[in-house]
Amino acid sequence: MCGIIGYIGDRKACDVIVSGLKRLEYRGYDSVGVVTENGGTLHIRKGAGKIGELEKKLGLSELPGTRGIGHTRWATHGIPDDTNAHPHTDCTGRIALVHNGIIENYLELKEELLKRGHIFKSDTDTEVIAHLIEEELKTAANFEEALRRALNRLKGSFALGIIYSGDGEHLYFVRNESPLVLGIGKGEMFAASDVPAFLPYTNRAVFIDDGEYVILSKEGYIVKDFRTGEVREKDVHTIEWSLKMAEKQGYPHFMLKEIHEQPKAVKEAIYGNAEGIADIAEEIAGYDKIFIVAMGTSYHAAIAGKYLFQRLARKVPVVEEASEFRYEAEGLLDENTLVIAITQSGETADTLAAIKLAKRNGAKTLSIVNVVGSMATRISDLVLYTHAGPEIGVAATKTYTTQLTVLAMLAIALARHLGTADEQLLNALEKRLYELPDLIAEALKHEENLKELAEALRDRKDFFYIGRGISVATALEGALKLKEISYIHAEGLSAGELKHGPLALIEDSVPVVAVAPSGRTFDKIVSNIEEAKARKGFIISLGDNDELMKISDVFIRMPEVDELLSPILYVVPLQLLAYHLAVLRGNDPDKPRNLAKSVTVE
Ligand code: F6R
């Protein structure tokens, strides 16, 4: 959803900005732009395309000056072309700004500004902000006052980086419902949408909250509330992530690296939560009205969470997409409600709106989050971290398996606290959980076979993924992975649904991926596989029972694991299959078309 970055210090600003934009590219990659200031002049270069293509073409690394801002775009208003690329400027060319978010009242503001004689160059909502500040500057005492007045007229979500040629000492940044974090250096300061952008230079960070703006200078920062003008005190956090963690380390893509990091990530999730999980379980044990809300892959983790809570803790959570919950749950929430939000980024607009709604209505909120210090962690009553480390690939992989790990741990701790499951079963599950990192490493060994399978299936048009019980989550996630990076149509569904409609689409050679661990409904999914096979579907099954080999065209043997933990393991081959299909089809799996990693707009 666009990445912004700013630098002020003694280094060549464009170098810091260009390298930061490369690490922010996962947020959007339609177009790129940089502005620096030198001797009172703004130098702007921008264009449609990815930074790798444009860095040389536009001469981004030749821009003079030690102060500047940059942007990588995921288009909302206006097609991704050179003109709509950020930064945008006012009529005088003295104000340039970059924006992540959506200005909801931009049409109304644009009309007003057009009447006042402003000339617009782009189709973006962003450009109105530059003209609005310009307009306010005509009567304001100084730039800061003009900025504040303009900000108070904006509706929507915005993280902004602003440079004004009339003020050689500062950069300005703003946050309202789009992420913004400052990097604190010695004699130099950074601001960005996300920490990895400035991680090579500093690991000291200040997270900016909604409704705040920042005046950044070489020596420091002042944070103020843009509604009241009051100065806000901020805590400085030390970020544990290293730069190495945010690099490809020899892998051709971040996604492949992150798939292979799963044994380590799951281990970190287990050890990172082992101590605190019983306390969290105790805090939430009294709630019987529970919602689990999330979007996308995190929503699939929520579905698995429902099965874990039901089977172990005898609690039946309502699982809802945050985008639906936020408009449906008003009137359903009270102080006896628990809302669990699952979000990798901690910045997904719908998930944040769901947490805020829950809080407004007195509900208890627990967030399961990967990004430390993100908004979800700051507005929730309780937080569990997934400890997966930075995930740069747009498609979620290791953050999904760590979400599942945390949910399994929480359900086990809850069951233990409530006495709702046999202690022996809980101990056995826990023991198996600790073995999961090794089992995932085992599952990763299928990569060569999956690559060959991808070769054989590269031109197929439709895939079906089926599962039962908790494996429905794996079926949905397998299908999502395939869709988003290989651009092949895929459907994930509960296998029981097959003959209620979708079976009509199974014909000769249509791939049907059956997620079939041993467990309660194994025999049932075998019947579903037979049904698909009878329609000449091409059966790919994942499981630990040899019976599957006889009825499948391709059998992927999985290590034995309790059904309730199987989603953590079974999704791994599906991630690899999607990855190799994407690569074979010439797609960049790290940057799927039309998508961005953090969906910070509604
Ligand atoms: C898919 C994917 C998305 C995210 C979704 C929620 O691979 O990554 O579907 O899962 O946008 O994002 P978070 O978890 O950051 O709230």
CSV table of N, CA and C in Angstrom, one decimal, residues 446 514 516 522 526 529-530 533 539-558:
chain,number,residue,atom,x,y,z
A,446,HIS,N,10.6,-32.3,0.1
A,446,HIS,CA,9.8,-32.6,-1.1
A,446,HIS,C,10.0,-31.6,-2.2
A,514,ALA,N,-5.7,-32.8,-2.4
A,514,ALA,CA,-6.5,-33.3,-1.2
A,514,ALA,C,-5.5,-33.2,0.0
A,516,ALA,N,-5.0,-34.5,3.4
A,516,ALA,CA,-5.7,-35.6,4.1
A,516,ALA,C,-4.8,-36.3,5.2
A,522,PHE,N,-10.6,-38.9,8.1
A,522,PHE,CA,-9.8,-39.4,7.0
A,522,PHE,C,-10.6,-40.2,6.0
A,526,VAL,N,-11.2,-39.6,1.9
A,526,VAL,CA,-10.9,-40.7,0.9
A,526,VAL,C,-12.1,-40.8,-0.1
A,529,ILE,N,-12.1,-38.0,-2.4
A,529,ILE,CA,-11.0,-38.2,-3.5
A,529,ILE,C,-11.6,-39.1,-4.5
A,530,GLU,N,-12.2,-40.2,-4.1
A,530,GLU,CA,-12.8,-41.1,-5.1
A,530,GLU,C,-13.8,-40.5,-6.0
A,533,LYS,N,-11.9,-38.5,-8.5
A,533,LYS,CA,-11.2,-39.4,-9.3
A,533,LYS,C,-12.1,-40.0,-10.4
A,539,ILE,N,-5.4,-36.3,-9.2
A,539,ILE,CA,-5.4,-36.2,-7.7
A,539,ILE,C,-4.0,-36.1,-7.1
A,540,ILE,N,-3.8,-35.0,-6.4
A,540,ILE,CA,-2.5,-34.9,-5.6
A,540,ILE,C,-2.9,-34.9,-4.2
A,541,SER,N,-2.4,-35.9,-3.5
A,541,SER,CA,-2.9,-36.0,-2.1
A,541,SER,C,-1.7,-35.8,-1.1
A,542,LEU,N,-1.9,-35.2,0.0
A,542,LEU,CA,-0.9,-35.0,1.0
A,542,LEU,C,-1.4,-35.8,2.3
A,543,GLY,N,-0.6,-36.7,2.8
A,543,GLY,CA,-1.0,-37.4,4.0
A,543,GLY,C,0.0,-38.4,4.5
A,544,ASP,N,-0.4,-39.1,5.5
A,544,ASP,CA,0.6,-40.1,6.1
A,544,ASP,C,0.1,-41.5,6.0
A,545,ASN,N,-1.0,-41.7,5.3
A,545,ASN,CA,-1.6,-43.1,5.2
A,545,ASN,C,-1.4,-43.6,3.7
A,546,ASP,N,-0.8,-44.8,3.6
A,546,ASP,CA,-0.5,-45.4,2.3
A,546,ASP,C,-1.7,-45.6,1.4
A,547,GLU,N,-2.8,-45.7,2.0
A,547,GLU,CA,-4.0,-45.9,1.2
A,547,GLU,C,-4.2,-44.8,0.1
A,548,LEU,N,-3.6,-43.6,0.5
A,548,LEU,CA,-3.7,-42.5,-0.4
A,548,LEU,C,-3.0,-42.7,-1.7
A,549,MET,N,-1.9,-43.4,-1.6
A,549,MET,CA,-1.0,-43.7,-2.7
A,549,MET,C,-1.8,-44.4,-3.8
A,550,LYS,N,-2.7,-45.3,-3.4
A,550,LYS,CA,-3.4,-46.2,-4.3
A,550,LYS,C,-4.4,-45.3,-5.1
A,551,ILE,N,-4.9,-44.3,-4.5
A,551,ILE,CA,-6.0,-43.6,-5.2
A,551,ILE,C,-5.6,-42.2,-5.8
A,552,SER,N,-4.3,-41.9,-5.7
A,552,SER,CA,-3.8,-40.6,-6.1
A,552,SER,C,-2.9,-40.7,-7.3
A,553,ASP,N,-2.9,-39.7,-8.1
A,553,ASP,CA,-1.9,-39.6,-9.2
A,553,ASP,C,-0.6,-39.2,-8.7
A,554,VAL,N,-0.6,-38.4,-7.7
A,554,VAL,CA,0.7,-38.0,-7.0
A,554,VAL,C,0.4,-38.0,-5.5
A,555,PHE,N,1.3,-38.7,-4.8
A,555,PHE,CA,1.1,-38.7,-3.3
A,555,PHE,C,2.3,-38.1,-2.6
A,556,ILE,N,2.0,-37.1,-1.8
A,556,ILE,CA,3.1,-36.5,-1.1
A,556,ILE,C,3.1,-37.0,0.4
A,557,ARG,N,4.1,-37.8,0.7
A,557,ARG,CA,4.0,-38.4,2.0
A,557,ARG,C,4.5,-37.4,3.1
A,558,MET,N,3.6,-37.2,4.1
A,558,MET,CA,4.0,-36.2,5.1
A,558,MET,C,4.4,-37.0,6.4
